[in-house]
Amino acid sequence: MLHLTISFEEKPKTKLAGDNLRYYRLRKRLTTRQLTKQIDVVPATILMYEQNKHPIPYDVANALSKALEVDAGILYDDFADFLAAPYSDALKSIRLDLGMSQKAFAEHIGVIPSYYYKLEAGHRRPSRKVYLRMVDILNQTHPHHSLFGKTYATIKAKINE
């Protein structure tokens, strides 16, 4: 009797959604193309998620979780939650709580005012880098205010694990 041992990647050391997606896709022995047919997206989209270049949207995470038979919570992170919620309302609420103008708040969180105006209006979506910078600055200067109810330490721990 011949026994084959298939080497399998160990669980990701990070808690990033893309790393988990890749791990569980491989564990189910699915190619990117096979998975994309199940959830009706293009292969490049899955690759972008797996490389953590784009957050996995909440609805896509739910479809992926059904296809991979895993909890959807491991396929999206705080940044995806922030984007799925009305992030423009969260930004405006914090800014008003702090009693700052849009210009002053933009400068406080380290973005140019014209960019911030578009964020608060919902016409621009922040990148993960900008989101993390905003979270970091708010945590340092106003620890009782956080974006989408998450603390910077939680977010930073997920990235560094």
mmCIF file of C-alpha atoms in Angstrom:
data_model
loop_
_atom_site.group_PDB
_atom_site.id
_atom_site.type_symbol
_atom_site.label_atom_id
_atom_site.label_comp_id
_atom_site.label_asym_id
_atom_site.label_seq_id
_atom_site.Cartn_x
_atom_site.Cartn_y
_atom_site.Cartn_z
ATOM 1 C CA MET A 1 0.000 0.000 0.000
ATOM 2 C CA LEU A 2 1.361 3.372 -1.001
ATOM 3 C CA HIS A 3 0.853 6.354 1.291
ATOM 4 C CA LEU A 4 1.203 9.789 -0.130
ATOM 5 C CA THR A 5 1.840 12.728 2.066
ATOM 6 C CA ILE A 6 0.745 16.044 0.702
ATOM 7 C CA SER A 7 2.600 18.915 2.213
ATOM 8 C CA PHE A 8 0.200 21.526 3.399
ATOM 9 C CA GLU A 9 0.848 25.085 4.321
ATOM 10 C CA GLU A 10 0.448 25.809 8.009
ATOM 11 C CA LYS A 11 -2.105 28.355 9.139
ATOM 12 C CA PRO A 12 -1.141 31.939 8.388
ATOM 13 C CA LYS A 13 0.818 33.684 11.099
ATOM 14 C CA THR A 14 -0.986 36.943 10.363
ATOM 15 C CA LYS A 15 -4.660 37.500 10.901
ATOM 16 C CA LEU A 16 -5.057 39.291 7.583
ATOM 17 C CA ALA A 17 -8.167 38.329 5.656
ATOM 18 C CA GLY A 18 -6.266 37.673 2.401
ATOM 19 C CA ASP A 19 -3.886 35.251 4.094
ATOM 20 C CA ASN A 20 -6.833 33.354 5.568
ATOM 21 C CA LEU A 21 -8.573 33.299 2.196
ATOM 22 C CA ARG A 22 -5.544 31.769 0.495
ATOM 23 C CA TYR A 23 -5.046 29.217 3.272
ATOM 24 C CA TYR A 24 -8.645 27.979 3.238
ATOM 25 C CA ARG A 25 -8.849 28.010 -0.573
ATOM 26 C CA LEU A 26 -5.783 25.775 -0.735
ATOM 27 C CA ARG A 27 -7.093 23.625 2.090
ATOM 28 C CA LYS A 28 -10.260 22.968 0.041
ATOM 29 C CA ARG A 29 -7.960 22.212 -2.917
ATOM 30 C CA LEU A 30 -9.577 24.871 -5.064
ATOM 31 C CA THR A 31 -7.828 26.844 -7.734
ATOM 32 C CA THR A 32 -8.484 30.554 -7.930
ATOM 33 C CA ARG A 33 -10.542 29.968 -11.068
ATOM 34 C CA GLN A 34 -12.688 27.276 -9.416
ATOM 35 C CA LEU A 35 -13.423 29.524 -6.459
ATOM 36 C CA THR A 36 -14.271 32.496 -8.636
ATOM 37 C CA LYS A 37 -16.837 30.434 -10.546
ATOM 38 C CA GLN A 38 -18.566 29.608 -7.256
ATOM 39 C CA ILE A 39 -18.895 33.217 -6.160
ATOM 40 C CA ASP A 40 -19.077 34.920 -9.580
ATOM 41 C CA VAL A 41 -16.016 37.195 -9.532
ATOM 42 C CA VAL A 42 -12.979 37.302 -11.790
ATOM 43 C CA PRO A 43 -9.752 35.498 -10.781
ATOM 44 C CA ALA A 44 -7.812 38.758 -10.517
ATOM 45 C CA THR A 45 -10.184 39.861 -7.769
ATOM 46 C CA ILE A 46 -9.379 36.814 -5.640
ATOM 47 C CA LEU A 47 -5.660 37.368 -6.231
ATOM 48 C CA MET A 48 -5.953 40.988 -5.069
ATOM 49 C CA TYR A 49 -7.745 39.819 -1.916
ATOM 50 C CA GLU A 50 -5.189 37.081 -1.257
ATOM 51 C CA GLN A 51 -2.331 39.556 -1.639
ATOM 52 C CA ASN A 52 -4.108 41.890 0.817
ATOM 53 C CA LYS A 53 -4.154 44.644 -1.788
ATOM 54 C CA HIS A 54 -7.911 45.168 -1.385
ATOM 55 C CA PRO A 55 -10.157 44.474 1.588
ATOM 56 C CA ILE A 56 -12.701 41.729 1.056
ATOM 57 C CA PRO A 57 -16.124 43.396 1.069
ATOM 58 C CA TYR A 58 -18.604 42.083 3.602
ATOM 59 C CA ASP A 59 -20.958 40.512 1.015
ATOM 60 C CA VAL A 60 -18.081 38.839 -0.843
ATOM 61 C CA ALA A 61 -16.679 37.530 2.460
ATOM 62 C CA ASN A 62 -20.043 35.912 3.150
ATOM 63 C CA ALA A 63 -20.108 34.259 -0.290
ATOM 64 C CA LEU A 64 -16.520 33.073 0.144
ATOM 65 C CA SER A 65 -17.262 31.719 3.608
ATOM 66 C CA LYS A 66 -20.085 29.563 2.212
ATOM 67 C CA ALA A 67 -17.905 28.276 -0.626
ATOM 68 C CA LEU A 68 -14.988 27.533 1.708
ATOM 69 C CA GLU A 69 -17.164 26.418 4.642
ATOM 70 C CA VAL A 70 -15.530 28.791 7.123
ATOM 71 C CA ASP A 71 -16.678 31.619 9.377
ATOM 72 C CA ALA A 72 -17.032 34.862 7.414
ATOM 73 C CA GLY A 73 -15.381 36.790 10.248
ATOM 74 C CA ILE A 74 -11.932 35.498 9.276
ATOM 75 C CA LEU A 75 -12.332 36.874 5.755
ATOM 76 C CA TYR A 76 -12.871 40.519 6.562
ATOM 77 C CA ASP A 77 -11.189 42.878 8.976
ATOM 78 C CA ASP A 78 -11.823 46.167 10.748
ATOM 79 C CA PHE A 79 -10.936 48.135 7.627
ATOM 80 C CA ALA A 80 -13.585 46.259 5.610
ATOM 81 C CA ASP A 81 -16.086 46.872 8.427
ATOM 82 C CA PHE A 82 -15.204 50.561 8.370
ATOM 83 C CA LEU A 83 -15.773 50.736 4.611
ATOM 84 C CA ALA A 84 -19.028 48.748 4.774
ATOM 85 C CA ALA A 85 -20.453 51.062 7.416
ATOM 86 C CA PRO A 86 -21.129 54.646 6.517
ATOM 87 C CA TYR A 87 -17.492 55.646 7.104
ATOM 88 C CA SER A 88 -18.258 59.208 6.058
ATOM 89 C CA ASP A 89 -20.727 59.440 8.959
ATOM 90 C CA ALA A 90 -18.157 57.974 11.385
ATOM 91 C CA LEU A 91 -15.563 60.549 10.325
ATOM 92 C CA LYS A 92 -18.023 63.414 10.575
ATOM 93 C CA SER A 93 -19.251 62.245 13.985
ATOM 94 C CA ILE A 94 -15.737 62.107 15.433
ATOM 95 C CA ARG A 95 -14.846 65.457 13.906
ATOM 96 C CA LEU A 96 -17.939 67.094 15.391
ATOM 97 C CA ASP A 97 -17.307 65.444 18.775
ATOM 98 C CA LEU A 98 -13.852 66.999 18.752
ATOM 99 C CA GLY A 99 -15.306 70.368 17.739
ATOM 100 C CA MET A 100 -13.065 70.708 14.694
ATOM 101 C CA SER A 101 -13.692 72.124 11.248
ATOM 102 C CA GLN A 102 -13.157 69.829 8.276
ATOM 103 C CA LYS A 103 -9.897 71.583 7.489
ATOM 104 C CA ALA A 104 -8.581 71.360 11.062
ATOM 105 C CA PHE A 105 -9.584 67.691 11.367
ATOM 106 C CA ALA A 106 -7.988 66.846 8.018
ATOM 107 C CA GLU A 107 -4.720 68.402 9.130
ATOM 108 C CA HIS A 108 -5.021 66.681 12.512
ATOM 109 C CA ILE A 109 -5.313 63.216 10.947
ATOM 110 C CA GLY A 110 -2.613 63.898 8.384
ATOM 111 C CA VAL A 111 -4.524 64.234 5.120
ATOM 112 C CA ILE A 112 -4.957 67.204 2.848
ATOM 113 C CA PRO A 113 -8.261 69.038 3.329
ATOM 114 C CA SER A 114 -9.558 68.552 -0.227
ATOM 115 C CA TYR A 115 -9.096 64.785 0.142
ATOM 116 C CA TYR A 116 -10.823 64.800 3.532
ATOM 117 C CA TYR A 117 -13.804 66.757 2.160
ATOM 118 C CA LYS A 118 -14.308 63.963 -0.362
ATOM 119 C CA LEU A 119 -13.967 61.291 2.346
ATOM 120 C CA GLU A 120 -16.577 62.889 4.561
ATOM 121 C CA ALA A 121 -18.908 63.404 1.606
ATOM 122 C CA GLY A 122 -18.517 59.742 0.664
ATOM 123 C CA HIS A 123 -17.002 60.578 -2.728
ATOM 124 C CA ARG A 124 -13.625 59.003 -1.921
ATOM 125 C CA ARG A 125 -12.769 55.819 -0.108
ATOM 126 C CA PRO A 126 -9.733 55.833 2.151
ATOM 127 C CA SER A 127 -6.928 53.393 1.466
ATOM 128 C CA ARG A 128 -5.899 50.967 4.199
ATOM 129 C CA LYS A 129 -2.766 53.083 4.730
ATOM 130 C CA VAL A 130 -4.785 56.269 5.258
ATOM 131 C CA TYR A 131 -7.236 54.412 7.505
ATOM 132 C CA LEU A 132 -4.436 53.067 9.703
ATOM 133 C CA ARG A 133 -2.826 56.500 9.905
ATOM 134 C CA MET A 134 -6.127 58.039 10.986
ATOM 135 C CA VAL A 135 -6.646 55.306 13.584
ATOM 136 C CA ASP A 136 -3.093 55.739 14.861
ATOM 137 C CA ILE A 137 -3.369 59.513 15.204
ATOM 138 C CA LEU A 138 -6.788 59.348 16.859
ATOM 139 C CA ASN A 139 -5.527 56.704 19.266
ATOM 140 C CA GLN A 140 -2.558 58.852 20.247
ATOM 141 C CA THR A 141 -4.394 62.159 20.556
ATOM 142 C CA HIS A 142 -7.933 61.132 21.487
ATOM 143 C CA PRO A 143 -7.917 57.530 22.731
ATOM 144 C CA HIS A 144 -11.597 57.673 23.658
ATOM 145 C CA HIS A 145 -12.465 58.266 19.974
ATOM 146 C CA SER A 146 -11.903 55.496 17.482
ATOM 147 C CA LEU A 147 -13.039 54.710 13.987
ATOM 148 C CA PHE A 148 -15.889 52.217 13.900
ATOM 149 C CA GLY A 149 -15.540 51.341 17.557
ATOM 150 C CA LYS A 150 -12.226 49.493 17.190
ATOM 151 C CA THR A 151 -9.033 50.497 18.893
ATOM 152 C CA TYR A 152 -5.735 50.942 17.167
ATOM 153 C CA ALA A 153 -4.098 48.264 19.304
ATOM 154 C CA THR A 154 -6.571 45.660 18.036
ATOM 155 C CA ILE A 155 -5.984 46.634 14.412
ATOM 156 C CA LYS A 156 -2.198 46.858 14.777
ATOM 157 C CA ALA A 157 -2.086 43.451 16.517
ATOM 158 C CA LYS A 158 -3.931 41.831 13.621
ATOM 159 C CA ILE A 159 -1.456 43.191 11.116
ATOM 160 C CA ASN A 160 1.655 42.332 13.116
ATOM 161 C CA GLU A 161 0.636 38.791 14.125
#
